[in-house]
Amino acid sequence: YLHHTSFPQRDATRRRTPVTRGQIERLFAANLASPQSAYVKRRRSVMMHLALALGSRRLELASVTVHQIRDAVDTGLLAVQVVKAKKRKIREIPVVRSRLAPIVGFIEGHRARLVRSTVGIAGDSGRLFLTAQGKPLSEATLTNDMHDLATLARLEVRACLHMFRHRYFTDMAYNFLQGIREFTERGELTAPSELIVLQEMRNLSQHASDASLMRYIHEAYKEASAWATGERHWRIGQLHR
């Protein structure tokens, strides 16, 4: 069977936690300091930007095209085929245009120069991610790139791209929670609040399982509670200065 150090062990717990903001910063910093070529460093940076913007799986990320990115800039939606669906299913993902700016910069800069110097415009596959030879990049290479960055960043966890997906949906749940008055006023996660957030996330995520969405909601609640506790302690500290 196939094995890579970034893959979970057979006896490992499959559940992953969201990548933290501190870990994201360390990954971007490690990428800048890496000995890779300027093109590979920009491609890896775009990989992380896209994972944060879409919350998609590896194969979905590897399949994104330049045309899809340009359409998303115009429409604010990026259509991605869901790879785990039994029937062909397209998920239209709302994207903030400012999040696409570094990706568009990569397309018009390093990627365009690579295409001209390798396969030529006529031989361009249209895929966003290309090898140094101008060929479409495989999802396995995305996995290896993330493993290399996590090693360079000396992260304490076994980082993978799926953790960016967890971050995306945890942030989605967090933002929905902030829109519920009951939660913002009392900081309580009640059954009605859970149901409201679950319905909103179900519409956007097209998850097959409500159980996985509930995990994101509970993770978002923990993060919101920790933030509120930290803010209270900070305010108390200011009073005693």
Tab-separated table of C-alpha atoms in Angstrom:
chain	number	residue	atom	x	y	z
A	1	TYR	CA	0.000	0.000	0.000
A	2	LEU	CA	1.034	3.617	-0.443
A	3	HIS	CA	2.615	5.381	2.491
A	4	HIS	CA	3.872	8.877	3.160
A	5	THR	CA	4.874	10.472	6.441
A	6	SER	CA	2.119	13.083	6.051
A	7	PHE	CA	-0.516	10.304	5.855
A	8	PRO	CA	-2.146	9.172	9.123
A	9	GLN	CA	-0.991	5.846	10.538
A	10	ARG	CA	-3.371	2.907	10.201
A	11	ASP	CA	-4.066	2.910	13.924
A	12	ALA	CA	-4.224	6.709	14.144
A	13	THR	CA	-7.398	8.577	14.994
A	14	ARG	CA	-8.770	9.985	11.759
A	15	ARG	CA	-10.231	13.132	13.279
A	16	ARG	CA	-8.152	16.243	12.625
A	17	THR	CA	-8.270	19.609	14.336
A	18	PRO	CA	-8.403	22.896	12.406
A	19	VAL	CA	-5.072	24.455	11.560
A	20	THR	CA	-4.575	27.410	13.900
A	21	ARG	CA	-3.804	30.969	12.840
A	22	GLY	CA	-0.408	30.713	14.517
A	23	GLN	CA	0.390	27.564	12.551
A	24	ILE	CA	-0.734	29.234	9.309
A	25	GLU	CA	1.657	32.127	9.936
A	26	ARG	CA	4.514	29.699	10.600
A	27	LEU	CA	3.759	27.778	7.403
A	28	PHE	CA	3.824	30.938	5.274
A	29	ALA	CA	7.039	32.095	6.972
A	30	ALA	CA	8.663	28.690	6.431
A	31	ASN	CA	7.703	28.811	2.772
A	32	LEU	CA	9.384	32.195	2.302
A	33	ALA	CA	12.563	30.935	3.955
A	34	SER	CA	12.676	27.633	2.053
A	35	PRO	CA	15.425	26.886	-0.509
A	36	GLN	CA	12.895	26.138	-3.270
A	37	SER	CA	12.699	28.134	-6.511
A	38	ALA	CA	10.682	31.352	-6.605
A	39	TYR	CA	8.021	29.583	-8.692
A	40	VAL	CA	7.582	26.673	-6.257
A	41	LYS	CA	7.430	29.045	-3.283
A	42	ARG	CA	4.703	31.113	-4.958
A	43	ARG	CA	2.815	27.969	-5.957
A	44	ARG	CA	2.920	26.662	-2.377
A	45	SER	CA	1.767	30.017	-1.064
A	46	VAL	CA	-1.170	29.990	-3.498
A	47	MET	CA	-1.977	26.416	-2.434
A	48	MET	CA	-2.489	27.617	1.149
A	49	HIS	CA	-4.404	30.743	0.100
A	50	LEU	CA	-6.747	28.628	-2.018
A	51	ALA	CA	-7.238	26.021	0.727
A	52	LEU	CA	-8.227	28.787	3.144
A	53	ALA	CA	-10.550	30.408	0.602
A	54	LEU	CA	-12.387	27.243	-0.503
A	55	GLY	CA	-12.174	24.636	2.237
A	56	SER	CA	-11.888	22.020	-0.512
A	57	ARG	CA	-10.323	18.571	-0.571
A	58	ARG	CA	-6.899	17.914	-2.138
A	59	LEU	CA	-8.235	16.532	-5.410
A	60	GLU	CA	-10.667	19.452	-5.694
A	61	LEU	CA	-7.809	21.915	-5.153
A	62	ALA	CA	-5.580	20.154	-7.687
A	63	SER	CA	-8.368	20.334	-10.284
A	64	VAL	CA	-9.006	24.101	-10.036
A	65	THR	CA	-8.384	25.923	-13.306
A	66	VAL	CA	-7.286	29.424	-14.210
A	67	HIS	CA	-10.679	29.915	-15.882
A	68	GLN	CA	-12.477	29.090	-12.614
A	69	ILE	CA	-10.405	31.652	-10.722
A	70	ARG	CA	-11.100	34.372	-13.292
A	71	ASP	CA	-14.828	33.564	-13.216
A	72	ALA	CA	-14.789	33.737	-9.404
A	73	VAL	CA	-13.233	37.217	-9.547
A	74	ASP	CA	-16.183	38.332	-11.693
A	75	THR	CA	-19.010	36.472	-9.933
A	76	GLY	CA	-17.823	35.987	-6.338
A	77	LEU	CA	-18.523	32.245	-6.689
A	78	LEU	CA	-16.149	29.395	-7.489
A	79	ALA	CA	-17.790	26.221	-8.785
A	80	VAL	CA	-16.027	23.059	-7.601
A	81	GLN	CA	-17.033	19.471	-8.349
A	82	VAL	CA	-17.469	17.562	-5.083
A	83	VAL	CA	-15.233	14.493	-5.338
A	84	LYS	CA	-16.890	12.443	-2.578
A	85	ALA	CA	-20.409	12.727	-3.989
A	86	LYS	CA	-21.922	9.541	-5.465
A	87	LYS	CA	-23.563	11.600	-8.210
A	88	ARG	CA	-21.959	14.530	-9.991
A	89	LYS	CA	-22.408	17.497	-7.658
A	90	ILE	CA	-21.143	21.045	-8.046
A	91	ARG	CA	-20.543	23.170	-4.962
A	92	GLU	CA	-20.636	26.912	-5.625
A	93	ILE	CA	-18.368	28.444	-3.027
A	94	PRO	CA	-18.701	32.135	-2.137
A	95	VAL	CA	-15.251	33.722	-2.220
A	96	VAL	CA	-14.084	37.126	-1.082
A	97	ARG	CA	-12.387	38.778	-4.052
A	98	SER	CA	-9.549	40.098	-1.900
A	99	ARG	CA	-8.664	36.480	-1.058
A	100	LEU	CA	-8.231	35.783	-4.751
A	101	ALA	CA	-5.766	38.676	-5.261
A	102	PRO	CA	-2.570	36.667	-4.499
A	103	ILE	CA	-3.873	33.829	-6.687
A	104	VAL	CA	-4.521	36.148	-9.634
A	105	GLY	CA	-1.066	37.648	-9.090
A	106	PHE	CA	0.434	34.168	-9.334
A	107	ILE	CA	-1.516	33.435	-12.536
A	108	GLU	CA	-0.380	36.624	-14.231
A	109	GLY	CA	3.177	36.456	-12.902
A	110	HIS	CA	5.102	33.290	-12.053
A	111	ARG	CA	2.651	30.882	-13.686
A	112	ALA	CA	2.460	32.832	-16.951
A	113	ARG	CA	6.262	33.022	-17.182
A	114	LEU	CA	6.572	29.294	-16.487
A	115	VAL	CA	4.073	28.433	-19.241
A	116	ARG	CA	5.900	30.634	-21.774
A	117	SER	CA	9.256	29.026	-20.952
A	118	THR	CA	8.027	25.403	-20.956
A	119	VAL	CA	4.895	24.178	-22.755
A	120	GLY	CA	3.876	27.464	-24.392
A	121	ILE	CA	0.426	29.039	-24.391
A	122	ALA	CA	-0.897	26.440	-26.861
A	123	GLY	CA	0.202	23.616	-24.559
A	124	ASP	CA	-1.210	25.149	-21.367
A	125	SER	CA	-3.527	22.631	-19.641
A	126	GLY	CA	-5.391	25.437	-17.896
A	127	ARG	CA	-4.844	23.941	-14.450
A	128	LEU	CA	-3.926	26.471	-11.783
A	129	PHE	CA	-1.176	24.316	-10.297
A	130	LEU	CA	1.622	23.174	-12.612
A	131	THR	CA	4.897	21.338	-12.161
A	132	ALA	CA	8.173	23.094	-12.931
A	133	GLN	CA	7.873	21.502	-16.392
A	134	GLY	CA	4.456	23.076	-17.021
A	135	LYS	CA	2.421	19.890	-16.534
A	136	PRO	CA	-0.690	19.573	-14.292
A	137	LEU	CA	0.260	19.022	-10.658
A	138	SER	CA	-1.052	15.894	-8.919
A	139	GLU	CA	-2.875	15.879	-5.605
A	140	ALA	CA	-0.001	13.750	-4.226
A	141	THR	CA	2.403	16.627	-4.895
A	142	LEU	CA	0.116	18.991	-2.970
A	143	THR	CA	0.259	16.515	-0.077
A	144	ASN	CA	4.055	16.380	-0.265
A	145	ASP	CA	4.313	20.179	-0.477
A	146	MET	CA	2.271	20.569	2.705
A	147	HIS	CA	4.344	17.935	4.487
A	148	ASP	CA	7.567	19.729	3.498
A	149	LEU	CA	6.229	23.074	4.730
A	150	ALA	CA	5.084	21.580	8.044
A	151	THR	CA	8.552	20.071	8.500
A	152	LEU	CA	10.243	23.391	7.722
A	153	ALA	CA	7.864	25.203	10.088
A	154	ARG	CA	8.607	22.619	12.819
A	155	LEU	CA	4.943	22.229	13.658
A	156	GLU	CA	4.150	20.056	16.646
A	157	VAL	CA	1.245	18.386	14.814
A	158	ARG	CA	1.085	16.172	11.721
A	159	ALA	CA	-0.174	18.929	9.423
A	160	CYS	CA	-2.095	18.237	6.230
A	161	LEU	CA	-4.256	20.163	3.772
A	162	HIS	CA	-7.417	18.712	5.296
A	163	MET	CA	-6.717	20.798	8.399
A	164	PHE	CA	-7.225	23.882	6.220
A	165	ARG	CA	-10.635	22.464	5.295
A	166	HIS	CA	-11.424	22.127	9.007
A	167	ARG	CA	-10.320	25.733	9.542
A	168	TYR	CA	-12.608	26.923	6.734
A	169	PHE	CA	-15.725	25.248	8.147
A	170	THR	CA	-14.900	26.134	11.760
A	171	ASP	CA	-14.616	29.787	10.717
A	172	MET	CA	-17.906	29.458	8.836
A	173	ALA	CA	-19.618	28.138	11.982
A	174	TYR	CA	-17.999	30.884	14.073
A	175	ASN	CA	-19.301	33.605	11.746
A	176	PHE	CA	-22.820	32.162	11.813
A	177	LEU	CA	-22.716	31.992	15.622
A	178	GLN	CA	-21.800	35.678	15.769
A	179	GLY	CA	-25.030	36.439	13.905
A	180	ILE	CA	-27.240	34.861	16.578
A	181	ARG	CA	-28.316	37.350	19.250
A	182	GLU	CA	-28.793	34.662	21.907
A	183	PHE	CA	-25.192	33.581	21.481
A	184	THR	CA	-23.628	37.053	21.286
A	185	GLU	CA	-25.546	38.319	24.342
A	186	ARG	CA	-25.169	35.305	26.668
A	187	GLY	CA	-22.397	33.258	25.088
A	188	GLU	CA	-24.518	30.122	25.298
A	189	LEU	CA	-24.765	27.421	22.662
A	190	THR	CA	-28.345	26.187	22.900
A	191	ALA	CA	-30.089	23.529	20.805
A	192	PRO	CA	-32.022	26.159	18.761
A	193	SER	CA	-28.764	28.036	18.057
A	194	GLU	CA	-27.091	24.808	16.946
A	195	LEU	CA	-29.987	24.066	14.607
A	196	ILE	CA	-29.869	27.530	13.023
A	197	VAL	CA	-26.131	27.275	12.347
A	198	LEU	CA	-26.463	23.677	11.154
A	199	GLN	CA	-29.104	24.630	8.588
A	200	GLU	CA	-27.025	27.552	7.295
A	201	MET	CA	-23.893	25.403	7.009
A	202	ARG	CA	-25.785	22.545	5.379
A	203	ASN	CA	-26.934	24.890	2.608
A	204	LEU	CA	-23.419	26.125	1.870
A	205	SER	CA	-21.238	23.097	2.528
A	206	GLN	CA	-23.226	20.245	0.938
A	207	HIS	CA	-21.835	17.912	3.601
A	208	ALA	CA	-23.355	14.448	3.545
A	209	SER	CA	-23.173	14.163	7.341
A	210	ASP	CA	-24.685	16.511	9.916
A	211	ALA	CA	-22.411	14.933	12.539
A	212	SER	CA	-19.281	16.391	10.922
A	213	LEU	CA	-20.932	19.816	10.719
A	214	MET	CA	-21.827	19.629	14.422
A	215	ARG	CA	-18.139	19.050	15.219
A	216	TYR	CA	-17.297	22.308	13.430
A	217	ILE	CA	-20.025	24.128	15.359
A	218	HIS	CA	-18.739	22.835	18.688
A	219	GLU	CA	-15.139	23.688	17.752
A	220	ALA	CA	-16.246	27.220	16.812
A	221	TYR	CA	-18.063	27.528	20.138
A	222	LYS	CA	-14.908	26.518	22.034
A	223	GLU	CA	-12.845	29.078	20.115
A	224	ALA	CA	-15.439	31.816	20.691
A	225	SER	CA	-15.591	31.003	24.407
A	226	ALA	CA	-11.801	31.053	24.715
A	227	TRP	CA	-11.678	34.410	22.924
A	228	ALA	CA	-14.381	35.864	25.199
A	229	THR	CA	-12.565	34.620	28.307
A	230	GLY	CA	-9.296	36.127	27.119
A	231	GLU	CA	-11.000	39.445	26.400
A	232	ARG	CA	-12.555	39.533	29.891
A	233	HIS	CA	-9.187	38.854	31.512
A	234	TRP	CA	-7.604	41.612	29.404
A	235	ARG	CA	-10.285	44.116	30.484
A	236	ILE	CA	-9.834	43.185	34.141
A	237	GLY	CA	-6.103	43.668	33.732
A	238	GLN	CA	-6.655	47.130	32.252
A	239	LEU	CA	-8.812	48.122	35.241
A	240	HIS	CA	-6.034	47.233	37.704
A	241	ARG	CA	-3.314	49.173	35.929
